PDB file of C-alpha atoms in Angstrom:
ATOM      1  CA  MET A 466      -4.675 -42.455 -26.349  1.00 54.00           C
ATOM      2  CA  LEU A 467      -1.646 -42.717 -24.062  1.00 55.00           C
ATOM      3  CA  PRO A 468       0.979 -45.394 -24.690  1.00 54.00           C
ATOM      4  CA  ASP A 469       0.975 -48.401 -22.391  1.00 57.00           C
ATOM      5  CA  VAL A 470       4.111 -47.963 -20.276  1.00 51.00           C
ATOM      6  CA  THR A 471       3.712 -51.341 -18.597  1.00 55.00           C
ATOM      7  CA  LYS A 472       4.902 -53.093 -21.777  1.00 56.00           C
ATOM      8  CA  ARG A 473       8.230 -51.229 -21.926  1.00 52.00           C
ATOM      9  CA  LYS A 474      11.342 -53.321 -21.634  1.00 50.00           C
ATOM     10  CA  PRO A 475      13.653 -52.418 -18.778  1.00 50.00           C
ATOM     11  CA  HIS A 476      16.974 -50.870 -19.765  1.00 49.00           C
ATOM     12  CA  SER A 477      19.705 -53.449 -19.464  1.00 47.00           C
ATOM     13  CA  VAL A 478      22.615 -51.318 -20.695  1.00 48.00           C
ATOM     14  CA  VAL A 479      24.646 -49.702 -17.934  1.00 48.00           C
ATOM     15  CA  PRO A 480      26.912 -46.826 -18.935  1.00 50.00           C
ATOM     16  CA  ALA A 481      30.638 -47.506 -18.704  1.00 52.00           C
ATOM     17  CA  HIS A 482      31.100 -44.689 -16.171  1.00 54.00           C
ATOM     18  CA  ASP A 483      28.267 -43.392 -14.073  1.00 56.00           C
ATOM     19  CA  PRO A 484      29.288 -40.379 -11.952  1.00 54.00           C
ATOM     20  CA  MET A 485      26.576 -41.245  -9.455  1.00 56.00           C
ATOM     21  CA  THR A 486      28.245 -44.578  -8.705  1.00 54.00           C
ATOM     22  CA  SER A 487      31.871 -43.473  -8.669  1.00 54.00           C
ATOM     23  CA  THR A 488      33.829 -44.720  -5.719  1.00 61.00           C
ATOM     24  CA  VAL A 489      34.821 -42.602  -2.786  1.00 59.00           C
ATOM     25  CA  SER A 490      38.481 -43.011  -3.719  1.00 70.00           C
ATOM     26  CA  GLU A 491      37.858 -41.558  -7.215  1.00 75.00           C
ATOM     27  CA  ALA A 492      36.135 -38.549  -5.694  1.00 71.00           C
ATOM     28  CA  GLY A 493      38.962 -38.162  -3.194  1.00 76.00           C
ATOM     29  CA  SER A 494      41.559 -38.351  -5.964  1.00 81.00           C
ATOM     30  CA  ARG A 495      39.782 -35.665  -7.976  1.00 84.00           C
ATOM     31  CA  ARG A 496      39.525 -33.479  -4.890  1.00 83.00           C
ATOM     32  CA  GLN A 497      43.233 -33.922  -4.136  1.00 82.00           C
ATOM     33  CA  ALA A 498      44.210 -33.123  -7.733  1.00 84.00           C
ATOM     34  CA  ARG A 499      42.048 -29.996  -7.692  1.00 80.00           C
ATOM     35  CA  ALA A 500      43.553 -28.895  -4.356  1.00 77.00           C
ATOM     36  CA  ALA A 501      47.088 -29.478  -5.661  1.00 81.00           C
ATOM     37  CA  HIS A 502      46.353 -27.439  -8.795  1.00 80.00           C
ATOM     38  CA  GLU A 503      44.872 -24.624  -6.710  1.00 79.00           C
ATOM     39  CA  ALA A 504      47.899 -24.649  -4.368  1.00 79.00           C
ATOM     40  CA  GLU A 505      50.189 -24.411  -7.402  1.00 85.00           C
ATOM     41  CA  GLN A 506      48.244 -21.431  -8.760  1.00 84.00           C
ATOM     42  CA  ILE A 507      48.267 -19.667  -5.369  1.00 81.00           C
ATOM     43  CA  SER A 508      52.006 -20.227  -5.113  1.00 81.00           C
ATOM     44  CA  MET A 509      52.449 -18.671  -8.557  1.00 84.00           C
ATOM     45  CA  LEU A 510      50.209 -15.765  -7.565  1.00 85.00           C
ATOM     46  CA  GLU A 511      52.254 -15.131  -4.405  1.00 86.00           C
ATOM     47  CA  GLY A 512      55.247 -14.304  -6.593  1.00 86.00           C
ATOM     48  CA  LEU A 513      53.235 -11.970  -8.834  1.00 90.00           C
ATOM     49  CA  VAL A 514      51.199  -9.872  -6.383  1.00 91.00           C
ATOM     50  CA  SER A 515      53.322  -7.636  -4.179  1.00 90.00           C
ATOM     51  CA  GLY A 516      50.695  -6.653  -1.630  1.00 94.00           C
ATOM     52  CA  TRP A 517      47.587  -8.248  -0.174  1.00 94.00           C
ATOM     53  CA  LEU A 518      44.813  -6.921   2.042  1.00 96.00           C
ATOM     54  CA  ALA A 519      42.780  -9.092   4.387  1.00 96.00           C
ATOM     55  CA  VAL A 520      39.061  -8.265   4.439  1.00 97.00           C
ATOM     56  CA  PRO A 521      39.385  -6.221   7.684  1.00 97.00           C
ATOM     57  CA  GLU A 522      42.277  -4.229   6.170  1.00 97.00           C
ATOM     58  CA  ALA A 523      40.259  -3.521   3.006  1.00 97.00           C
ATOM     59  CA  ALA A 524      37.347  -2.354   5.173  1.00 97.00           C
ATOM     60  CA  GLU A 525      39.629  -0.084   7.190  1.00 97.00           C
ATOM     61  CA  ARG A 526      41.230   1.397   4.058  1.00 97.00           C
ATOM     62  CA  GLN A 527      37.804   2.270   2.633  1.00 97.00           C
ATOM     63  CA  GLY A 528      36.282   3.286   5.974  1.00 97.00           C
ATOM     64  CA  ILE A 529      33.407   0.796   5.647  1.00 97.00           C
ATOM     65  CA  ALA A 530      32.087  -2.247   7.518  1.00 97.00           C
ATOM     66  CA  LEU A 531      33.396  -5.784   6.974  1.00 96.00           C
ATOM     67  CA  SER A 532      30.009  -6.793   5.603  1.00 97.00           C
ATOM     68  CA  ALA A 533      30.305  -4.088   2.918  1.00 97.00           C
ATOM     69  CA  VAL A 534      33.648  -5.527   1.757  1.00 97.00           C
ATOM     70  CA  ARG A 535      32.135  -9.016   1.680  1.00 97.00           C
ATOM     71  CA  ARG A 536      29.306  -7.582  -0.444  1.00 97.00           C
ATOM     72  CA  GLN A 537      31.886  -6.042  -2.825  1.00 97.00           C
ATOM     73  CA  ILE A 538      33.459  -9.479  -3.192  1.00 96.00           C
ATOM     74  CA  GLN A 539      30.064 -11.101  -3.710  1.00 96.00           C
ATOM     75  CA  ASP A 540      29.129  -8.447  -6.304  1.00 96.00           C
ATOM     76  CA  ARG A 541      32.473  -9.057  -8.085  1.00 95.00           C
ATOM     77  CA  GLU A 542      33.667  -5.497  -7.550  1.00 96.00           C
ATOM     78  CA  LEU A 543      36.647  -7.134  -5.858  1.00 97.00           C
ATOM     79  CA  ILE A 544      38.238 -10.536  -6.349  1.00 96.00           C
ATOM     80  CA  ALA A 545      39.553 -12.323  -3.283  1.00 95.00           C
ATOM     81  CA  VAL A 546      41.364 -15.629  -2.842  1.00 93.00           C
ATOM     82  CA  ARG A 547      41.879 -17.851   0.148  1.00 92.00           C
ATOM     83  CA  ARG A 548      45.513 -17.987   1.158  1.00 88.00           C
ATOM     84  CA  GLY A 549      47.787 -18.386   4.133  1.00 84.00           C
ATOM     85  CA  PRO A 550      47.707 -20.961   6.901  1.00 86.00           C
ATOM     86  CA  ASN A 551      44.164 -20.072   8.003  1.00 89.00           C
ATOM     87  CA  ARG A 552      42.875 -19.813   4.401  1.00 89.00           C
ATOM     88  CA  ALA A 553      41.445 -16.340   5.023  1.00 93.00           C
ATOM     89  CA  TRP A 554      40.184 -14.169   2.158  1.00 94.00           C
ATOM     90  CA  TYR A 555      42.776 -11.761   0.743  1.00 95.00           C
ATOM     91  CA  ILE A 556      42.383  -9.092  -1.927  1.00 97.00           C
ATOM     92  CA  PRO A 557      45.263  -7.840  -4.092  1.00 96.00           C
ATOM     93  CA  GLU A 558      46.162  -4.400  -2.720  1.00 96.00           C
ATOM     94  CA  PRO A 559      45.973  -2.520  -6.058  1.00 96.00           C
ATOM     95  CA  PHE A 560      42.243  -3.331  -6.315  1.00 97.00           C
ATOM     96  CA  VAL A 561      41.317  -1.196  -3.288  1.00 97.00           C
ATOM     97  CA  THR A 562      41.595   2.573  -2.884  1.00 95.00           C
ATOM     98  CA  GLU A 563      40.395   4.849  -0.080  1.00 95.00           C
ATOM     99  CA  GLU A 564      37.377   5.656  -2.276  1.00 96.00           C
ATOM    100  CA  GLY A 565      36.501   1.994  -2.758  1.00 95.00           C
ATOM    101  CA  PRO A 566      37.194  -0.691  -5.365  1.00 97.00           C
ATOM    102  CA  ARG A 567      38.820   0.567  -8.559  1.00 96.00           C
ATOM    103  CA  PRO A 568      35.847   1.075 -10.895  1.00 94.00           C
ATOM    104  CA  GLU A 569      37.759  -0.156 -13.949  1.00 94.00           C
ATOM    105  CA  MET A 570      38.259  -3.603 -12.417  1.00 95.00           C
ATOM    106  CA  LYS A 571      34.657  -4.874 -12.317  1.00 94.00           C
ATOM    107  CA  GLY A 572      34.250  -4.834 -16.119  1.00 93.00           C
ATOM    108  CA  THR A 573      37.667  -6.402 -16.601  1.00 93.00           C
ATOM    109  CA  PHE A 574      36.772  -9.176 -14.139  1.00 94.00           C
ATOM    110  CA  SER A 575      33.536  -9.772 -16.048  1.00 93.00           C
ATOM    111  CA  VAL A 576      35.239 -10.040 -19.448  1.00 93.00           C
ATOM    112  CA  LEU A 577      37.808 -12.547 -18.176  1.00 93.00           C
ATOM    113  CA  ALA A 578      35.298 -14.600 -16.176  1.00 93.00           C
ATOM    114  CA  ASP A 579      32.878 -14.698 -19.123  1.00 91.00           C
ATOM    115  CA  GLY A 580      35.717 -16.163 -21.159  1.00 89.00           C
ATOM    116  CA  GLY A 581      35.936 -19.076 -18.722  1.00 90.00           C
ATOM    117  CA  MET A 582      38.763 -18.030 -16.412  1.00 91.00           C
ATOM    118  CA  THR A 583      38.608 -18.916 -12.739  1.00 91.00           C
ATOM    119  CA  ASP A 584      39.395 -16.212 -10.200  1.00 92.00           C
ATOM    120  CA  LEU A 585      42.926 -17.571  -9.746  1.00 92.00           C
ATOM    121  CA  GLU A 586      43.553 -17.708 -13.507  1.00 93.00           C
ATOM    122  CA  LEU A 587      42.156 -14.199 -13.835  1.00 93.00           C
ATOM    123  CA  LEU A 588      44.504 -12.853 -11.166  1.00 94.00           C
ATOM    124  CA  ILE A 589      47.492 -14.643 -12.667  1.00 94.00           C
ATOM    125  CA  TRP A 590      46.683 -13.132 -16.079  1.00 94.00           C
ATOM    126  CA  LEU A 591      46.326  -9.620 -14.634  1.00 95.00           C
ATOM    127  CA  PHE A 592      49.588  -9.689 -12.687  1.00 95.00           C
ATOM    128  CA  SER A 593      51.828 -11.788 -14.989  1.00 94.00           C
ATOM    129  CA  ALA A 594      54.662  -9.987 -16.714  1.00 94.00           C
ATOM    130  CA  ASP A 595      53.833  -9.090 -20.312  1.00 93.00           C
ATOM    131  CA  GLU A 596      56.008  -6.441 -21.909  1.00 93.00           C
ATOM    132  CA  SER A 597      53.420  -5.791 -24.624  1.00 93.00           C
ATOM    133  CA  PHE A 598      51.340  -3.968 -21.968  1.00 93.00           C
ATOM    134  CA  THR A 599      52.174  -0.458 -20.816  1.00 91.00           C
ATOM    135  CA  GLY A 600      53.957  -0.908 -17.491  1.00 92.00           C
ATOM    136  CA  GLY A 601      54.807  -4.557 -18.066  1.00 94.00           C
ATOM    137  CA  SER A 602      51.551  -6.263 -16.998  1.00 95.00           C
ATOM    138  CA  ALA A 603      47.820  -5.948 -17.518  1.00 95.00           C
ATOM    139  CA  MET A 604      47.391  -4.586 -13.978  1.00 96.00           C
ATOM    140  CA  ALA A 605      50.137  -1.988 -14.450  1.00 96.00           C
ATOM    141  CA  SER A 606      48.473  -0.948 -17.698  1.00 96.00           C
ATOM    142  CA  ILE A 607      45.122  -0.516 -15.919  1.00 96.00           C
ATOM    143  CA  LEU A 608      46.794   1.557 -13.212  1.00 95.00           C
ATOM    144  CA  ALA A 609      48.328   3.712 -15.984  1.00 96.00           C
ATOM    145  CA  GLY A 610      44.833   4.405 -17.341  1.00 95.00           C
ATOM    146  CA  HIS A 611      44.721   1.939 -20.256  1.00 95.00           C
ATOM    147  CA  LYS A 612      41.717  -0.173 -19.233  1.00 94.00           C
ATOM    148  CA  THR A 613      40.264  -0.245 -22.769  1.00 94.00           C
ATOM    149  CA  GLU A 614      43.402  -1.854 -24.174  1.00 94.00           C
ATOM    150  CA  VAL A 615      43.451  -4.390 -21.344  1.00 94.00           C
ATOM    151  CA  ARG A 616      39.792  -5.297 -21.881  1.00 93.00           C
ATOM    152  CA  ARG A 617      40.318  -5.630 -25.636  1.00 94.00           C
ATOM    153  CA  ARG A 618      43.211  -8.001 -25.008  1.00 92.00           C
ATOM    154  CA  ALA A 619      41.207  -9.822 -22.329  1.00 88.00           C
ATOM    155  CA  MET A 620      38.447 -10.452 -24.871  1.00 89.00           C
ATOM    156  CA  GLU A 621      40.986 -11.809 -27.350  1.00 89.00           C
ATOM    157  CA  GLU A 622      42.470 -14.030 -24.638  1.00 79.00           C
ATOM    158  CA  ALA A 623      39.111 -15.261 -23.392  1.00 68.00           C
ATOM    159  CA  PHE A 624      37.431 -15.900 -26.715  1.00 68.00           C
TER     160      PHE A 624
END
């Protein structure tokens, strides 16, 4: 036999903070804080990455269509960030060769993202100076052919 739901007492306890009833100003404040944090990270990244390619430039370098570059970004073969006054997508130049995306990057992106890093945090980690890596940064070490060491360290960092 099914319980009689008509005899249930209504819930009278209201949670202290219900995200569904938060005010517009709280949502706006969170959005502004997030935007400020992102702007700070992009500013930091600007000083770390020496060269950037817009999506059309990446397509031209590889000799492929714009849609193919967008697919590479969607498939996480490349990481792109919005930057500049028009907030267009830009890819760090070392990620793209004439043959396509560097094959060693996709696995490295996966390890760092699986550890909880955002794309901006991931890029900052790859390009930040760290003398314990060959070449002085994780990206320089990858370019020198030491992707296994970088991924091992990425796993330690992420987990």
